[in-house]
CSV table of C-alpha atoms in Angstrom, one decimal:
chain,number,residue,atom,x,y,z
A,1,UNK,CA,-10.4,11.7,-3.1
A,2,UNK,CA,-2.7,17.2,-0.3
A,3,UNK,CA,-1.1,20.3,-0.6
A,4,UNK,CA,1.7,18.5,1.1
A,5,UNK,CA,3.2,17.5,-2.3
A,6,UNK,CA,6.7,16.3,-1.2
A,7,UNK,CA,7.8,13.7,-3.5
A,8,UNK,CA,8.5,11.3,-0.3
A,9,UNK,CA,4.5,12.2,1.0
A,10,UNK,CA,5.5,11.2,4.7
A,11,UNK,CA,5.3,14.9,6.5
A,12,UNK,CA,2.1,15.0,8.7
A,13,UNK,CA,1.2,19.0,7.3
A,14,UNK,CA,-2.4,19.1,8.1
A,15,UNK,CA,-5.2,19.3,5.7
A,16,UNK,CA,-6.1,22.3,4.0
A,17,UNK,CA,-9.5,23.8,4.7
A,18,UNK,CA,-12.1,24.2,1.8
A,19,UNK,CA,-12.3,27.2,0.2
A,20,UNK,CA,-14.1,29.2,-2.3
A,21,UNK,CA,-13.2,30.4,-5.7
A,22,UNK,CA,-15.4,32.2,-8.4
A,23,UNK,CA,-13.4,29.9,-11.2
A,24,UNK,CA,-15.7,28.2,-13.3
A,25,UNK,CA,-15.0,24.4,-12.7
A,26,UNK,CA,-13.2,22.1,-15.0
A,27,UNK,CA,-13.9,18.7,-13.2
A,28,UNK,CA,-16.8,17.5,-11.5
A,29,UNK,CA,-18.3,19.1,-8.9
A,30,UNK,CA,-17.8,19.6,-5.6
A,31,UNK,CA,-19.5,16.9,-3.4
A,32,UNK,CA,-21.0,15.5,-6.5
A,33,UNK,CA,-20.7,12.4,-5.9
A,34,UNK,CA,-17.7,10.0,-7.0
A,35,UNK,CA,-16.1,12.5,-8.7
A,36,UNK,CA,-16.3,15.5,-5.9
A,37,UNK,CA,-13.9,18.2,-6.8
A,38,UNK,CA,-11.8,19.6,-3.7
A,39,UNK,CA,-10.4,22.3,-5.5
A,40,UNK,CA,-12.2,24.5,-3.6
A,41,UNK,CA,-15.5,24.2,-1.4
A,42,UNK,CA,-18.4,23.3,-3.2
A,43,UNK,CA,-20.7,24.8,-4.8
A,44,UNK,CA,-22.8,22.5,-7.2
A,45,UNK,CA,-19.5,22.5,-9.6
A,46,UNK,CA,-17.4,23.5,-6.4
A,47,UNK,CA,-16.0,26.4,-6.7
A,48,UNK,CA,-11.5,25.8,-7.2
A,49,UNK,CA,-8.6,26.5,-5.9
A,50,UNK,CA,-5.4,26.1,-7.4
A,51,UNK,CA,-4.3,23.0,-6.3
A,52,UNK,CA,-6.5,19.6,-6.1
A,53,UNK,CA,-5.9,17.8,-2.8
A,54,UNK,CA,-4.1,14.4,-3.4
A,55,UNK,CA,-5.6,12.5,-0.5
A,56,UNK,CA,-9.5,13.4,-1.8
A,57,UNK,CA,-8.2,11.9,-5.4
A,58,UNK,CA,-6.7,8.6,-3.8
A,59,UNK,CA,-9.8,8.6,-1.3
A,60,UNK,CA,-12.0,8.6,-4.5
A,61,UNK,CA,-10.7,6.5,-6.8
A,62,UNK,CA,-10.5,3.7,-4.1
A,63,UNK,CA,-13.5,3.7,-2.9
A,64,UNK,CA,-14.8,3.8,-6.7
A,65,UNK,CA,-12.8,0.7,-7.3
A,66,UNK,CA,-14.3,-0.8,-4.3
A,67,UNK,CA,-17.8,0.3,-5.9
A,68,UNK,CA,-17.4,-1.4,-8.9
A,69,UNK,CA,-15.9,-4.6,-7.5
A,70,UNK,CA,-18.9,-4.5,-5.1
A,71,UNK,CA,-20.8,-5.2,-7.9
A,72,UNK,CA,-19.2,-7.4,-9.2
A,73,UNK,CA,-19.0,-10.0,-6.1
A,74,UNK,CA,-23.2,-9.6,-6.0
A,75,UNK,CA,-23.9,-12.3,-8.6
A,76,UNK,CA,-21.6,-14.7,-6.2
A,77,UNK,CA,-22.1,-14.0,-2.9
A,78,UNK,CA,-25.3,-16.8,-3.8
A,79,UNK,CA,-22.8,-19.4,-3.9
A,80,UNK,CA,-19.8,-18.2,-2.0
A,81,UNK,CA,-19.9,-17.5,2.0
A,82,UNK,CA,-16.6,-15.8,2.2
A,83,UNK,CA,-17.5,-13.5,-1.5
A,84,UNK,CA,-20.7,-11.9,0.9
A,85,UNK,CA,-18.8,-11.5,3.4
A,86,UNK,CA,-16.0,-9.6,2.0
A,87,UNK,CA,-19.1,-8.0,0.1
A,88,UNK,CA,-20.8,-7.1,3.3
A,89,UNK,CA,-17.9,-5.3,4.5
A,90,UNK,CA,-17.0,-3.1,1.5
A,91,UNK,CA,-21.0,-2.2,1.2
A,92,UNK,CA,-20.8,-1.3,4.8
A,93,UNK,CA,-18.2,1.5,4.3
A,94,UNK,CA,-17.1,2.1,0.2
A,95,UNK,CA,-20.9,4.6,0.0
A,96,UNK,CA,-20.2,6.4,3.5
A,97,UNK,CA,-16.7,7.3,2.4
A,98,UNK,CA,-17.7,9.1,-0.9
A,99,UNK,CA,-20.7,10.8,0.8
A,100,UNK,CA,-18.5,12.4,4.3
A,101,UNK,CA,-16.2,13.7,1.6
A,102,UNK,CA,-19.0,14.8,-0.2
A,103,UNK,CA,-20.3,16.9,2.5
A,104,UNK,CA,-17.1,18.1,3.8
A,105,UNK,CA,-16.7,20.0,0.4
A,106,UNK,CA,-20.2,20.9,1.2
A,107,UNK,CA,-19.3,23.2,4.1
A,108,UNK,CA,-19.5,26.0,2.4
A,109,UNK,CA,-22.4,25.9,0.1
A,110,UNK,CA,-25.3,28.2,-0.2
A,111,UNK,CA,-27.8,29.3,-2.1
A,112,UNK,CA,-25.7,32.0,-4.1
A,113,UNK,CA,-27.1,32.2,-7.7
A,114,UNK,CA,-23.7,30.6,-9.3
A,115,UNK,CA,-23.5,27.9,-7.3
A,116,UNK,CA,-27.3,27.1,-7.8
A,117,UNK,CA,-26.6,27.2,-11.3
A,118,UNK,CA,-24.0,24.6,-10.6
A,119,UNK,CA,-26.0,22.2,-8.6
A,120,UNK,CA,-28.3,22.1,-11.3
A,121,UNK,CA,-25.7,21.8,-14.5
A,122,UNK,CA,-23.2,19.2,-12.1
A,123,UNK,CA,-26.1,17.7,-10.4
A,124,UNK,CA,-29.4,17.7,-11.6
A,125,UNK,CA,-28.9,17.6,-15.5
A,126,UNK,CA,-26.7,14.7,-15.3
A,127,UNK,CA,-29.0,12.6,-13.3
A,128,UNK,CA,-31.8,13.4,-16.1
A,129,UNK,CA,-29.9,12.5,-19.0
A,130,UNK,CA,-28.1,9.5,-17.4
A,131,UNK,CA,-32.0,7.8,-16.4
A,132,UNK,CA,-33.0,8.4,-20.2
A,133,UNK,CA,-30.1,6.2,-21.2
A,134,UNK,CA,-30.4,3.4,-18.3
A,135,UNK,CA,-33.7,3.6,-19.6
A,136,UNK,CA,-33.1,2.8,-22.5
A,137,UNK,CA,-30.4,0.6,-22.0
A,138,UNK,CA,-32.6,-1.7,-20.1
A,139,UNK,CA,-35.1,-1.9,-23.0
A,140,UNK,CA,-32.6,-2.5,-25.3
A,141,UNK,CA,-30.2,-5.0,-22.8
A,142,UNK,CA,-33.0,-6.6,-21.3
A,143,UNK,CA,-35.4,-6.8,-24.0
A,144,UNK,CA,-37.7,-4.8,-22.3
A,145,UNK,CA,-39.3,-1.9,-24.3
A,146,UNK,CA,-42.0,-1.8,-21.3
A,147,UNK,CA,-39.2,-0.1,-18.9
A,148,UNK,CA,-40.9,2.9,-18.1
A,149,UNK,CA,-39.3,6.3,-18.0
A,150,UNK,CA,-39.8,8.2,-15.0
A,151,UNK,CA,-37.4,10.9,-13.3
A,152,UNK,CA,-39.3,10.1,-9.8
A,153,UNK,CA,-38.0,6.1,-9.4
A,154,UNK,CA,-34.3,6.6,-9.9
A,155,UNK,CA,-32.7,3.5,-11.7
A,156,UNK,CA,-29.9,1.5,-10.1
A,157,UNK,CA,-27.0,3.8,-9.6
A,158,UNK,CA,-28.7,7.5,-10.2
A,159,UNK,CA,-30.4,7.8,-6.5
A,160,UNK,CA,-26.6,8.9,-5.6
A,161,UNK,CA,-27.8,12.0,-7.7
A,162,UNK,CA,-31.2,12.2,-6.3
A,163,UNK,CA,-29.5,12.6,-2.9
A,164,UNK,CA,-26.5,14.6,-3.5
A,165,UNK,CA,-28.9,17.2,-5.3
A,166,UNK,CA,-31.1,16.8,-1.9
A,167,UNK,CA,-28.7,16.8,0.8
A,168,UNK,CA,-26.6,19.9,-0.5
A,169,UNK,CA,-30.0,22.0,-0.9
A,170,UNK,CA,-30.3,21.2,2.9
A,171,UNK,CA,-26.8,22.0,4.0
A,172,UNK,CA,-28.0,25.8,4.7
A,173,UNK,CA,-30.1,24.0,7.6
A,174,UNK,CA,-27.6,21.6,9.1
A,175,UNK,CA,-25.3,24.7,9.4
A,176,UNK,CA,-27.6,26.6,12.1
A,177,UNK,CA,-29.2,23.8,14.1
A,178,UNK,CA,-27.7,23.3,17.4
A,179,UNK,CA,-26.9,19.0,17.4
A,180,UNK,CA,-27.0,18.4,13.8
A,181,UNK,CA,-25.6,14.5,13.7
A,182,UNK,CA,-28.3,13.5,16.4
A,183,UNK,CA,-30.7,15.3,14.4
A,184,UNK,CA,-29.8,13.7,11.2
A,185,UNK,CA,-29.4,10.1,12.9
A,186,UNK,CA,-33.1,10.8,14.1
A,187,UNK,CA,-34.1,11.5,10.5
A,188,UNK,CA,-32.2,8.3,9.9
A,189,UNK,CA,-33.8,6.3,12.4
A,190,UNK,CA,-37.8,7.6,11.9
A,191,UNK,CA,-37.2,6.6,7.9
A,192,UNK,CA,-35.7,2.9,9.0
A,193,UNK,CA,-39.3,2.1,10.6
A,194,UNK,CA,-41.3,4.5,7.6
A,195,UNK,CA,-42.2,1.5,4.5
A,196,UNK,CA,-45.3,4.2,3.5
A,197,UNK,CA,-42.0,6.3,2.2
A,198,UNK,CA,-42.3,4.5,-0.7
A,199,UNK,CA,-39.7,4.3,-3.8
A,200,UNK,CA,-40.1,8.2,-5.2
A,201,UNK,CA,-37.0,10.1,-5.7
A,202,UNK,CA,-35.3,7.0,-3.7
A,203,UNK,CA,-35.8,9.1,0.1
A,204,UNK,CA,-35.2,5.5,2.0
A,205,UNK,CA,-31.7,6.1,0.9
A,206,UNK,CA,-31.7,10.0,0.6
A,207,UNK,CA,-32.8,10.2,4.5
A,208,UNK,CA,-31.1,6.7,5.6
A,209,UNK,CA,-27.6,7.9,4.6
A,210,UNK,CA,-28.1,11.7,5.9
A,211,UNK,CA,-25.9,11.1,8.5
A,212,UNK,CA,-22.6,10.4,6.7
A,213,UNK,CA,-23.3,13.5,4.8
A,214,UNK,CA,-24.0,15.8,8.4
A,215,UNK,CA,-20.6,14.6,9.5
A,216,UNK,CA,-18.9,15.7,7.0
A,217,UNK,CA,-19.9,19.0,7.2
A,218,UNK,CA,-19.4,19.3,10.5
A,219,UNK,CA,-15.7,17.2,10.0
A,220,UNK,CA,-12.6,19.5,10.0
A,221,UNK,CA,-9.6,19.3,8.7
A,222,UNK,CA,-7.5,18.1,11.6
A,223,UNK,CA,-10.1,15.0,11.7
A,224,UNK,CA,-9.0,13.9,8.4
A,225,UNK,CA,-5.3,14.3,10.1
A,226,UNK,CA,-6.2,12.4,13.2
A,227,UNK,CA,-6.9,9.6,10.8
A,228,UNK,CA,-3.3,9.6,9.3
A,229,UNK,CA,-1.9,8.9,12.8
A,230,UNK,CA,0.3,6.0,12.8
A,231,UNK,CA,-1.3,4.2,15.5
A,232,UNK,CA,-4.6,4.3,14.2
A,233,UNK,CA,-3.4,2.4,10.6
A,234,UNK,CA,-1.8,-0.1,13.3
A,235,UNK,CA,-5.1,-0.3,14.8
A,236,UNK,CA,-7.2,-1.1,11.5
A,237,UNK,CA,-5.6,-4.1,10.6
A,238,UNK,CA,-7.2,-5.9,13.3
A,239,UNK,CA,-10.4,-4.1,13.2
A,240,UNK,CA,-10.6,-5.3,9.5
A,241,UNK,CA,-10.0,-8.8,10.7
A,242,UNK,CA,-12.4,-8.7,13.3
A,243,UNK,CA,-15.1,-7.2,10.7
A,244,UNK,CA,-14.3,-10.0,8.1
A,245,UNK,CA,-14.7,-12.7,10.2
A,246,UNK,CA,-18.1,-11.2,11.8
A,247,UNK,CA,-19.2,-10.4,8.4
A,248,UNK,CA,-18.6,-14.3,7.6
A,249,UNK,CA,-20.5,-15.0,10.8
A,250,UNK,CA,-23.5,-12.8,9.8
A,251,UNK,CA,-23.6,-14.0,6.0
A,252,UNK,CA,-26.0,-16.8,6.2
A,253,UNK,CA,-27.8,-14.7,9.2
A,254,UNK,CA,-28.4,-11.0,7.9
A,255,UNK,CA,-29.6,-9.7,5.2
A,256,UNK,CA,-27.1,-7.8,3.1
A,257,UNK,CA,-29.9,-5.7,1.8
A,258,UNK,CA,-29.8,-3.7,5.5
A,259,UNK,CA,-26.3,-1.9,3.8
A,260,UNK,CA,-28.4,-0.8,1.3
A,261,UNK,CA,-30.1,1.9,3.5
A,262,UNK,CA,-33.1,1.2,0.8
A,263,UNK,CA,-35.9,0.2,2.8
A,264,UNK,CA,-37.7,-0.3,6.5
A,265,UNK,CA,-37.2,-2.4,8.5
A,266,UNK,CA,-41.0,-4.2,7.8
A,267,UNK,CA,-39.4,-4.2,4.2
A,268,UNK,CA,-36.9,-6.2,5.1
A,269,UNK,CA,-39.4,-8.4,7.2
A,270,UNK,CA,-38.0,-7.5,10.2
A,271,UNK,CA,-39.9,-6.2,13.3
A,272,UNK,CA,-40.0,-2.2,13.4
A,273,UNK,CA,-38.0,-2.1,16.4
A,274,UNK,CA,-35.1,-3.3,14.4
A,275,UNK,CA,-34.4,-0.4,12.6
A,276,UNK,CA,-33.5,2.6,14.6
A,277,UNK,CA,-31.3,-0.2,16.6
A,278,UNK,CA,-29.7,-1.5,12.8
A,279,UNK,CA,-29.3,2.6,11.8
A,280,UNK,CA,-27.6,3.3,14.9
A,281,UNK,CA,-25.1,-0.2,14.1
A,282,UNK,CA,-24.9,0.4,11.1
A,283,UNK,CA,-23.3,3.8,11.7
A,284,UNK,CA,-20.9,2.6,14.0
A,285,UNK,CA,-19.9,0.3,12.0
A,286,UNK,CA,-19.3,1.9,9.1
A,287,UNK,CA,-17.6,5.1,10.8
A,288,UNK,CA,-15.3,2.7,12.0
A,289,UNK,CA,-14.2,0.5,8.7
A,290,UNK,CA,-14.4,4.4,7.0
A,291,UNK,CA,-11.7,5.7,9.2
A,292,UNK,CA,-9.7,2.4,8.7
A,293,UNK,CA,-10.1,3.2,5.1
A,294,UNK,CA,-8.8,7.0,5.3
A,295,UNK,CA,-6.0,5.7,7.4
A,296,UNK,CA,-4.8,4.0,4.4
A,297,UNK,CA,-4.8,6.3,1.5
A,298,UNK,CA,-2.1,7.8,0.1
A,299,UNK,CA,-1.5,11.6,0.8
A,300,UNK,CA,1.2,11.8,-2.1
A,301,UNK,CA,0.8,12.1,-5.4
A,302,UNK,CA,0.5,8.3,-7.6
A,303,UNK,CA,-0.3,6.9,-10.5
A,304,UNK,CA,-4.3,7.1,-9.9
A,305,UNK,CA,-4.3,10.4,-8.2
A,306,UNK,CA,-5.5,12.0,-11.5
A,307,UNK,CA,-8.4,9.4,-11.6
A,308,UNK,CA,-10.0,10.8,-8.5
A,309,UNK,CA,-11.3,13.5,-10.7
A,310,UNK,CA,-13.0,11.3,-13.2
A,311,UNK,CA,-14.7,9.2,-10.3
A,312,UNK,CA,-18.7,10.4,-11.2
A,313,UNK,CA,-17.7,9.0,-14.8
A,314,UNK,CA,-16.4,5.5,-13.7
A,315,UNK,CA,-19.8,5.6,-11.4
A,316,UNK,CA,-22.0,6.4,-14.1
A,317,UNK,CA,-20.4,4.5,-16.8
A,318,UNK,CA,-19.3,1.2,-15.5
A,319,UNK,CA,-23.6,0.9,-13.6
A,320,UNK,CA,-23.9,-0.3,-18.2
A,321,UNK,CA,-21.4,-2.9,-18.4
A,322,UNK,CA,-22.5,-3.8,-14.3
A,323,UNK,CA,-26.3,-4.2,-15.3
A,324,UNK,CA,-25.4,-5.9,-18.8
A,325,UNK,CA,-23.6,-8.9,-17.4
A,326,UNK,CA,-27.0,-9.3,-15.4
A,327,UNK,CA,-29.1,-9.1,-18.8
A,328,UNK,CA,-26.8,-11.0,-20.7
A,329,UNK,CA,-26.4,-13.8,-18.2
A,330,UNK,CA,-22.7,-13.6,-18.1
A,331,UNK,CA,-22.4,-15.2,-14.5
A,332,UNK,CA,-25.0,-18.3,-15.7
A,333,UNK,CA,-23.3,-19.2,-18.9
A,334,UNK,CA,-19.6,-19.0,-17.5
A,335,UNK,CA,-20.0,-21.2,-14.0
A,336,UNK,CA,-16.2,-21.3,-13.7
A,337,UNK,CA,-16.9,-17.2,-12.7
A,338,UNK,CA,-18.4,-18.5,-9.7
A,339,UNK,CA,-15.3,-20.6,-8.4
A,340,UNK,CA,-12.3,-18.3,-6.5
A,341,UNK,CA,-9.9,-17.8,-9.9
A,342,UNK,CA,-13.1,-16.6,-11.5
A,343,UNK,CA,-13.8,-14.5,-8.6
A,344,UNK,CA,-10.4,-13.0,-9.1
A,345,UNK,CA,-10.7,-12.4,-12.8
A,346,UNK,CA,-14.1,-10.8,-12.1
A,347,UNK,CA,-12.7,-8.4,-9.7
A,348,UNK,CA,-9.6,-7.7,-11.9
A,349,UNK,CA,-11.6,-6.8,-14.5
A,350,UNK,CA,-13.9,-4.6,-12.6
A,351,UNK,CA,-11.2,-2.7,-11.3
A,352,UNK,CA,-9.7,-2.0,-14.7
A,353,UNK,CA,-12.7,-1.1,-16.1
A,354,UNK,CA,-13.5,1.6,-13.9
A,355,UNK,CA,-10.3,2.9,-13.6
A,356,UNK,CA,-10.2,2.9,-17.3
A,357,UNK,CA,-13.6,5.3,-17.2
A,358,UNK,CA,-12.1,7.6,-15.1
A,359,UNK,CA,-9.1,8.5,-17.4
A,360,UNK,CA,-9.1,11.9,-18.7
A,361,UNK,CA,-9.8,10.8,-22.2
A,362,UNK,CA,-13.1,9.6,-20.9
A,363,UNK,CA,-13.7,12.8,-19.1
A,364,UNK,CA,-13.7,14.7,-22.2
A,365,UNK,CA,-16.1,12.2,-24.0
A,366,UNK,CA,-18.7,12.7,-21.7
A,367,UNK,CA,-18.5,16.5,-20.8
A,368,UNK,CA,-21.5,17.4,-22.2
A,369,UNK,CA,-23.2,15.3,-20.0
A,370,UNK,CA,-21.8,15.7,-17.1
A,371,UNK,CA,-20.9,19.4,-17.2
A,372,UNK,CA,-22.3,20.9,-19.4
A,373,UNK,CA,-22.1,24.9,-19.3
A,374,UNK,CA,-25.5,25.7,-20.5
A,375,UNK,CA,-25.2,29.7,-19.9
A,376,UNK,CA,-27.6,30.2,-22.5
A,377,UNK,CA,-30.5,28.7,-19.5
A,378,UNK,CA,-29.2,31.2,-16.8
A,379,UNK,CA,-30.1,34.8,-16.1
A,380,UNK,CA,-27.0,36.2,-15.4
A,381,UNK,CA,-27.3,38.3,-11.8
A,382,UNK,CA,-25.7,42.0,-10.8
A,383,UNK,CA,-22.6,40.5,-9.3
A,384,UNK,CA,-21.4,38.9,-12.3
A,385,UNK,CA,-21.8,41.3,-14.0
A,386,UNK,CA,-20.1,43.6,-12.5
A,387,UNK,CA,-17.2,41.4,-12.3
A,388,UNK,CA,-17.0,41.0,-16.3
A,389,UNK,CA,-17.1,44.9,-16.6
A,390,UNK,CA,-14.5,45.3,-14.2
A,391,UNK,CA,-12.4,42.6,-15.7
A,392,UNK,CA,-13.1,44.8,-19.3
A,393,UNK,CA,-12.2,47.9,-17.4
A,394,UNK,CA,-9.0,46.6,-16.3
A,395,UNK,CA,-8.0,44.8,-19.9
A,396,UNK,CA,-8.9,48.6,-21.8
């Protein structure tokens, strides 16, 4: 995405609070993204405890599901009023889910040396070496050898990196102001109406979805629990329905770029006064479809809670076979993709893939780059140490 690991799964034990462990990581990090690690509260590789959370793992690898379907409805929401709809609503909550979680492993991050070192190795190496390769995939793919490299326009599905590297540096202030949510919906709100912001280092998105990441560090565990009430899963059902047929409504009427959180308002030819009024919907909206979401996810152990630690790898990964079947014109030559069995098989197949990238075998593929150790970059500081001498002290 719980310690309450009864085979059954039904007992309402609360939520364990985040905690902090000196053991090197051996998942993705904490709050990084997808794939946040809940062993322990974060540091840039999260810090572990003994005993991953099943919830978090569900939580994850259903919303990364969702990601990857998401896009691959896009190419037929063109020709299908009820695929952007159902599109609409999955963009409107699948991104807010990851990021809360992300910052409610976040709660405890600061700018100790290791975990620095961690935010760097979990965070910002990956998104170097993954835009080189979508680089280079699109010149390849595409038949573009113009693509240009540069680590300040983030490419497609890296600006989730960008931002996770961004908001964790700032959690130190979020944890002293007074009213941080209104703070960070103001931030939210100023950026909406802001088009000189411009596309470096993605900050549309980085400061537009600041809020789902402030609520999670200020989310405790009994909030996840409230969540899990019996009533409120009741209550979703018809909340869903009620967002599905407004979303039908709103197809041919709104933009499906405002879930995006990528540009202004005036970007989105709209008049300025829109967006503080969309960032403040939009919030709502997708507080509401996110808790109808947490309602549903499993708290016992299944067959996918040992995905939800490979969830960064299905997001990097599957954004190659995602982008190819754009260059390759997959969804022009095949038209039969564009009636409702094709839209099935599409979606079947971007479910299995993703899933397939999060498998552990995957994981260990791709290790170097998305954890790689690197000591030999690191000064190591006094507390560390002193901890290996003690450790030596205590083996002699």
């Amino acid at each position: 995405m719980t310690h309450s690991l009864s085979p059954h799964g039904y007992q309402r034990t609360p939520l364990p609070p985040a905690r902090e462990s000196a053991e090197p990581p051996t998942t993705p990090a904490a709050g990084n993204g997808p794939s946040a690690d809940h062993r322990g509260a974060p540091g840039a590789k999260g810090g572990l405890s003994k005993q991953r959370d099943a919830f978090f793992d569900n939580a994850k690898y259903l919303a990364i599901v969702l990601v990857a379907m998401g896009h691959s409805w896009e190419p037929l929401t063109d020709d299908s009023r009820a695929a952007e709809a159902l599109y609409m609503v999955v963009y409107s909550f699948h991104m807010p889910a990851f990021i809360i979680i992300s910052g409610y492993f976040s709660r405890s991050f600061d700018m100790r040396p290791d975990r620095l070192r961690r935010l760097i190795t979990g965070i910002a190496v990956p998104y170097v070496l993954f835009e080189v390769a979508y680089t280079f995939f699109k010149r390849w793919a595409d038949d573009d050898p113009g693509q240009p490299f540069s680590l300040l326009d983030p490419w497609y599905l890296t600006w989730f990196l960008v931002a996770l590297f961004v908001w964790r540096l700032s959690t130190p202030l979020w944890k002293v102001v007074r009213w941080p949510l209104p703070l960070a919906l103001a931030v939210a709100a100023l950026a909406s109406v802001s088009p000189d912001i411009g596309d470096d280092l993605d900050l549309q998105r980085v400061l537009q979805f600041l809020p789902f990441f402030v609520i999670g560090l200020i989310m405790k565990p009994e909030h996840f629990q409230l969540m899990r009430r019996r009533e409120v899963r009741i209550l979703s059902v018809p909340i869903l329905a009620v967002a599905l047929a407004v979303a039908y409504w709103a197809a041919p009427r709104m933009s499906s770029a405002w879930f995006y959180h990528r540009d202004s308002a005036q970007e989105l030819t709209a008049p300025w006064w829109s967006g503080p009024i969309m960032t403040f919907a939009l919030f709502g909206c997708s507080m509401v479809l996110v808790a109808c979401f947490f309602a549903w996810v499993p708290r016992r152990h299944m067959w996918f809670t040992v995905l939800g630690a490979g969830t960064l790898y299905g997001y990097l990964l599957h954004g190659f076979l995602a982008k190819g079947s754009r260059f390759w014109g997959w969804f022009e030559d095949y038209a039969w993709l564009h009636t409702p069995l094709g839209a099935i098989v599409v979606t079947l197949i971007a479910g299995t893939v993703v899933t397939v990238l999060c498998t552990p075998p995957v994981q260990r593929m791709f290790r170097f780059a998305m954890e790689p150790r690197m000591e030999w970059a690191f000064k190591r500081d006094a507390a560390e140490i002193a901890r290996d001498r003690a450790k030596a002290a205590k083996s002699a």
